[in-house]
Tab-separated table of C-alpha atoms in Angstrom:
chain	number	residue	atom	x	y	z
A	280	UNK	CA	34.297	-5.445	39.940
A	281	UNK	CA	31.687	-5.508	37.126
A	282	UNK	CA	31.744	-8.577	34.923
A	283	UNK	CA	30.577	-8.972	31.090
A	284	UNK	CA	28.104	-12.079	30.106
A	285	UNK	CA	29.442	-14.651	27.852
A	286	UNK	CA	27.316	-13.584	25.180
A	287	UNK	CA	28.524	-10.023	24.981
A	288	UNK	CA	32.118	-11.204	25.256
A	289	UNK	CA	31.128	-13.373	22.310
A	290	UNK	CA	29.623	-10.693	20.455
A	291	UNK	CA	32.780	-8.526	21.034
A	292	UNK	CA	34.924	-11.203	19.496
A	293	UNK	CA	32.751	-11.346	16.816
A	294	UNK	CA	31.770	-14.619	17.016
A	295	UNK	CA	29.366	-17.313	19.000
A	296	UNK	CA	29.419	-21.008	18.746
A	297	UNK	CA	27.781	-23.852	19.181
A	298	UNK	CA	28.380	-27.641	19.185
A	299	UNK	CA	26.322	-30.904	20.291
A	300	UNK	CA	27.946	-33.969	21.156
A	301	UNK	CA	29.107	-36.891	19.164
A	302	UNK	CA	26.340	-40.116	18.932
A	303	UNK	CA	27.492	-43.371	18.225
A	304	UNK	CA	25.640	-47.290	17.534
A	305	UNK	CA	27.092	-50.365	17.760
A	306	UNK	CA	26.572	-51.150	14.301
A	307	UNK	CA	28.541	-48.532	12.821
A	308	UNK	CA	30.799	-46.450	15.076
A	309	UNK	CA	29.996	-43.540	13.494
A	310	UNK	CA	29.855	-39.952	15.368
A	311	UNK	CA	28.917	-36.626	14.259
A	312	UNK	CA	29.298	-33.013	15.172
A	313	UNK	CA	27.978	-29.746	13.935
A	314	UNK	CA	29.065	-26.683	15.236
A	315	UNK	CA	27.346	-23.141	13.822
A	316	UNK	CA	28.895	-19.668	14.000
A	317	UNK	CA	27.005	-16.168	13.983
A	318	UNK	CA	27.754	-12.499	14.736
A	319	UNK	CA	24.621	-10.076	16.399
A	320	UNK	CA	25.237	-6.118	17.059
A	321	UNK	CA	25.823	-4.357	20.098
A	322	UNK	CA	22.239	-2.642	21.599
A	323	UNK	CA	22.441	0.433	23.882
A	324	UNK	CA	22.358	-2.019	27.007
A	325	UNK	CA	24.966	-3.768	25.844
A	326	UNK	CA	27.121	-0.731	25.553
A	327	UNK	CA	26.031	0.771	28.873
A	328	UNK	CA	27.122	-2.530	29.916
A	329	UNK	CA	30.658	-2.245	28.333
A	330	UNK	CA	30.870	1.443	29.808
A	331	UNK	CA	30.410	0.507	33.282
A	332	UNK	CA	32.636	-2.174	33.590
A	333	UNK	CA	35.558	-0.012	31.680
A	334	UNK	CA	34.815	2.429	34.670
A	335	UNK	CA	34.742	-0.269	37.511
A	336	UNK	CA	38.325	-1.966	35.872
A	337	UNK	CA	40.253	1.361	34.806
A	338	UNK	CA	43.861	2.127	36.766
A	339	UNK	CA	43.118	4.435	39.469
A	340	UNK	CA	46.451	5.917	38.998
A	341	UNK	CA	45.894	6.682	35.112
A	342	UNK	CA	42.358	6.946	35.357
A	343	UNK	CA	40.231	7.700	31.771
A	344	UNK	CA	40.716	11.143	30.165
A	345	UNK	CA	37.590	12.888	30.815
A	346	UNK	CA	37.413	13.888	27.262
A	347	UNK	CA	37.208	10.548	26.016
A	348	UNK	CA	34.679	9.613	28.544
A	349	UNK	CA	31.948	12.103	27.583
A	350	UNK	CA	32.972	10.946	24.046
A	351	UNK	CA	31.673	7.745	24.723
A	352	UNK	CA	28.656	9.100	26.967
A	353	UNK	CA	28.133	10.313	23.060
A	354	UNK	CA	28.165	7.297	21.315
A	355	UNK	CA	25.857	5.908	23.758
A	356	UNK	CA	23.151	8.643	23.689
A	357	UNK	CA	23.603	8.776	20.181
A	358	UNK	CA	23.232	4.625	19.950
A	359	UNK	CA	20.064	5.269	22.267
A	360	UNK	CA	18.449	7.768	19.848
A	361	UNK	CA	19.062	5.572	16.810
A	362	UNK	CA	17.257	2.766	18.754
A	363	UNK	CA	14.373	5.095	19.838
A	364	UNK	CA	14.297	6.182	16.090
A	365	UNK	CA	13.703	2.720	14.903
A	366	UNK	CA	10.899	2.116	16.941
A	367	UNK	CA	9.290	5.540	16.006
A	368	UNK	CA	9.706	4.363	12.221
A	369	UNK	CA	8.156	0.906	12.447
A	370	UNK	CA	5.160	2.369	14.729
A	371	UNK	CA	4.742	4.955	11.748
A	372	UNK	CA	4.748	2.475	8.684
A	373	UNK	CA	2.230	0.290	10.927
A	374	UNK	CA	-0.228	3.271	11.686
A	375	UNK	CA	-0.014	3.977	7.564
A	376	UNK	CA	-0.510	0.620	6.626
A	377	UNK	CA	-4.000	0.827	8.812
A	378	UNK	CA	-5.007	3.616	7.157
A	379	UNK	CA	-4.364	2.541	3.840
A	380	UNK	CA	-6.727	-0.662	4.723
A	381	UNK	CA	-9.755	1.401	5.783
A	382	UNK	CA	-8.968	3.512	3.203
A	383	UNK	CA	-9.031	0.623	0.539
A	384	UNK	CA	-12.098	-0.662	2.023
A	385	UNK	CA	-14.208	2.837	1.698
A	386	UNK	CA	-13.454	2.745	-2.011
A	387	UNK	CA	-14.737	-0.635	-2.849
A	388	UNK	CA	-17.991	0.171	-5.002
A	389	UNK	CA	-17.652	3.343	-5.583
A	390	UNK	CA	-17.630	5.218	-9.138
A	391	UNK	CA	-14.184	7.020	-10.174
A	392	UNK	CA	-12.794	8.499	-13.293
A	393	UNK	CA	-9.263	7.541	-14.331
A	394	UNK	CA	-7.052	7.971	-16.997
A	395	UNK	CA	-8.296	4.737	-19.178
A	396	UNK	CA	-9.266	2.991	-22.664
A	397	UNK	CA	-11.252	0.431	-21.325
A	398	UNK	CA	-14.474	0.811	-19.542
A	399	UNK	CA	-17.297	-1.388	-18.848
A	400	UNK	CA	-20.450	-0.013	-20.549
A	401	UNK	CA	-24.438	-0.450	-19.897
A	402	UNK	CA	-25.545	0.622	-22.846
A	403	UNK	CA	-28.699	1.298	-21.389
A	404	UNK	CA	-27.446	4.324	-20.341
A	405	UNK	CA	-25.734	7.065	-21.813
A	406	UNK	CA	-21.714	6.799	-21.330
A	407	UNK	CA	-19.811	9.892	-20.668
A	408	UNK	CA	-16.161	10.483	-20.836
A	409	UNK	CA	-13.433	13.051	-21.650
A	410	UNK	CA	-10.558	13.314	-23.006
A	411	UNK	CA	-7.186	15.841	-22.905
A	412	UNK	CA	-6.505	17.927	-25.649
A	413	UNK	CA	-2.801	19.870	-25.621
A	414	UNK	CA	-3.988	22.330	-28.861
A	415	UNK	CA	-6.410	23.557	-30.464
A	416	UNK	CA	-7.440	21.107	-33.143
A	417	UNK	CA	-9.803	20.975	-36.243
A	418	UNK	CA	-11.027	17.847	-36.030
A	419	UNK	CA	-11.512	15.703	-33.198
A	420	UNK	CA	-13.183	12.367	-32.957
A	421	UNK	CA	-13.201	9.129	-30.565
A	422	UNK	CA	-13.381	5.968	-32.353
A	423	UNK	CA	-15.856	3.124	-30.055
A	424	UNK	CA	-14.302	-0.401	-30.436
A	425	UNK	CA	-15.978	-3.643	-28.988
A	426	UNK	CA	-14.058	-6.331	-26.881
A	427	UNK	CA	-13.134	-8.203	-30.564
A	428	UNK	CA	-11.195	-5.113	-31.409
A	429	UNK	CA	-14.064	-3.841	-34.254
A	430	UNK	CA	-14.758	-0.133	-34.678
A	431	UNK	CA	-18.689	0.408	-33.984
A	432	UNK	CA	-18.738	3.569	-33.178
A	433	UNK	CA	-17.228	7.326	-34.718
A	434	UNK	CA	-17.727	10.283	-32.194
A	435	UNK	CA	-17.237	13.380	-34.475
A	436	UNK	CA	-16.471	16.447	-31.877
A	437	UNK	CA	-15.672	18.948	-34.336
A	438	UNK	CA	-13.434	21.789	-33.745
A	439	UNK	CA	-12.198	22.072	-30.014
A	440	UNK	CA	-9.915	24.463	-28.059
A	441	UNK	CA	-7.043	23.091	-26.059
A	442	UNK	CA	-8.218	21.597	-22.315
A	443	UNK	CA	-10.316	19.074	-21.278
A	444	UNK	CA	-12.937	18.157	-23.765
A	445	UNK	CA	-16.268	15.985	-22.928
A	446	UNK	CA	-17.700	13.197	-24.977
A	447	UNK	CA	-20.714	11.043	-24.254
A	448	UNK	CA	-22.306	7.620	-26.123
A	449	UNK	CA	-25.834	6.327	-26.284
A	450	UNK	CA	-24.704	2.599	-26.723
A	451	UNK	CA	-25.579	1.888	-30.830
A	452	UNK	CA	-23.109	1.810	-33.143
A	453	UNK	CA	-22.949	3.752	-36.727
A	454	UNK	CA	-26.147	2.387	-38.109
A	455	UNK	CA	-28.030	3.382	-34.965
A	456	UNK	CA	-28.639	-0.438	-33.617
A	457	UNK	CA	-28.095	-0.750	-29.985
A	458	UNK	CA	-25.436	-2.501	-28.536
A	459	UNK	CA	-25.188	-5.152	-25.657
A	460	UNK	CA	-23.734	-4.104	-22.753
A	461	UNK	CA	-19.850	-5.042	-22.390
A	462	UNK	CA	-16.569	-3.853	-22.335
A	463	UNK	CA	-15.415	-1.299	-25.194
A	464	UNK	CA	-12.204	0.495	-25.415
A	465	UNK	CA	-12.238	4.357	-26.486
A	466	UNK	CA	-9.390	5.731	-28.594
A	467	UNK	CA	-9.371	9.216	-29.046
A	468	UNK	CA	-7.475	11.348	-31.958
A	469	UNK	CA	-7.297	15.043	-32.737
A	470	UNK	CA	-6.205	16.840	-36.148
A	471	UNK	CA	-3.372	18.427	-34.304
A	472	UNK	CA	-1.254	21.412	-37.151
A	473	UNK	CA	-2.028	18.491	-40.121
A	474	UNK	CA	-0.704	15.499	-37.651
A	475	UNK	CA	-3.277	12.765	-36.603
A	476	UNK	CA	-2.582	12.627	-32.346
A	477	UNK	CA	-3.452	10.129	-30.341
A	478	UNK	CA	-5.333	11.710	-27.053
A	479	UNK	CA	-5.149	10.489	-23.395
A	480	UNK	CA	-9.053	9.558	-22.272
A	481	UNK	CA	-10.648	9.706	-18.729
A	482	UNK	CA	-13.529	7.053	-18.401
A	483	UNK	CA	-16.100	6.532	-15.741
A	484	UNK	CA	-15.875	2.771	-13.890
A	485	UNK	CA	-16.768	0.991	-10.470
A	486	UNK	CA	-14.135	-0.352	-7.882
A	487	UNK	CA	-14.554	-3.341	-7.847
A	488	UNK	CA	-11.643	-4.350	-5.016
A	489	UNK	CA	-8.349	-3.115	-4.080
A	490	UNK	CA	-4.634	-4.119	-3.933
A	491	UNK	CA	-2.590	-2.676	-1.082
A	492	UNK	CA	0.573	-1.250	-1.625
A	493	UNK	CA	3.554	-2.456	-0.452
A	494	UNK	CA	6.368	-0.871	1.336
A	495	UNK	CA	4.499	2.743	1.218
A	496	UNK	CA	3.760	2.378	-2.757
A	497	UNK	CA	0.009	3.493	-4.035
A	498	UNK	CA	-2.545	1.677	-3.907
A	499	UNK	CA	-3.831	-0.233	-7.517
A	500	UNK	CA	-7.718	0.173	-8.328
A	501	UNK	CA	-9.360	-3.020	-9.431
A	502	UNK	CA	-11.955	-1.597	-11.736
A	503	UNK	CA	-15.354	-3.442	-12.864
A	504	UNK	CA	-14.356	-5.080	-16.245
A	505	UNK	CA	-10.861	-6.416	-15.413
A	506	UNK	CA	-8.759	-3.067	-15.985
A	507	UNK	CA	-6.762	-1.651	-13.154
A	508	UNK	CA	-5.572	2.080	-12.321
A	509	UNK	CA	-3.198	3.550	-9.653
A	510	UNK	CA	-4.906	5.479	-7.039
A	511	UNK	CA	-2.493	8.597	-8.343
A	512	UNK	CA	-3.853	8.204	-11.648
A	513	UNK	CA	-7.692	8.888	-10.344
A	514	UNK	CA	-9.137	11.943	-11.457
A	515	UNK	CA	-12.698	11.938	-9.559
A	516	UNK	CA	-13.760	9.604	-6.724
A	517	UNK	CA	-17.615	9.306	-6.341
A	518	UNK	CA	-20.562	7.849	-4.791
């Protein structure tokens, strides 16, 4: 006759239980108890378990409907590839989180261009951007602003066609005095059928670290000069 362990007749009652015994000092008198209660969930051993013994302790003279015993024979292959499925999943997310780290770690220093305002310029050197334009427009410019929020800088690019449209800076503002290097946002606006539009831009920067994602999410970009992008938002990764 097959027997069941405490603990799986306590899980089948739904319930487990624990208690320490009572202390007392001659001081007080006083005892205490504590007692905790819990439930857990049957694993595909515990069921095999529960099959077997309902086959060892059925009535020989009524014995189980064969029917109903490949039913169960079911529910246990089916609790088996649920298990096996679990296993497969966490193995998965584990190999994916490995490959986002090298992944991550290939990136730091190198140059990409995302969808941004903000870029850190050396002014040294000539700064090159674009921007997206939905229609054709008869006037479109990108204004230069400086980290205090001043304009010191107009890009006039004319007439343009719809698409992606190029724009580049030599680092002085209006008057034609060079600027230090620093941060500078880059706003964008296009004469769009009489309606002044605001544009999306794409600027050039340097990873500067990254921040995994969590759970499966993308990755975030932490870009020289304190901005951030999603790796989805990247348009060009480069040396």
């Amino acid at each position: 006759m097959s027997t069941l362990s405490t603990a799986l007749l306590n899980t089948l009652n739904g319930t487990s239980a624990t208690s320490s015994a009572s202390s007392s000092s001659s001081s007080s008198g006083s005892s205490s108890s504590s007692s905790s209660t819990g439930t857990s969930s049957l694993g595909k051993d515990d069921f095999l378990q529960l099959l077997v013994a309902q086959l060892n302790n059925q009535n020989p003279l009524d014995p189980q409907d064969n029917t109903a015993f490949v039913a169960q024979l079911a529910q246990f292959s089916t609790v088996e590839s649920l298990e096996n499925l679990n296993t497969s999943v966490s193995s998965i997310l584990s190999n994916y989180s490995s490959t986002q780290a090298l992944q991550a770690a290939s990136l730091v220093g190198r140059s990409v261009v995302a969808e941004a305002s903000t870029a850190q310029v050396d002014t040294s050197q000539t700064f090159s951007g674009s921007l997206s334009l939905p229609s054709a427009s008869s006037s479109v410019e990108v204004g230069v602003y400086d980290s205090a929020g001043n304009k010191v800088k107009t890009i006039s690019l004319g007439k343009q066609s719809s698409g992606t449209v190029d724009f580049s800076w030599d680092g002085s503002d209006d008057s034609g005095n060079a600027l230090s290097s620093g941060n500078y946002t880059f706003k964008a606006t296009a004469d769009i059928d009489g309606t002044a539009t605001a544009l999306t831009t794409y600027l050039p920067s340097t990873i500067s670290s990254v921040t995994m994602g969590q759970n499966g999410s993308d990755m975030t970009l932490n870009l020289a000069g304190g901005t951030s992008v999603a790796l989805s938002k990247v348009e060009t990764i480069g040396q």
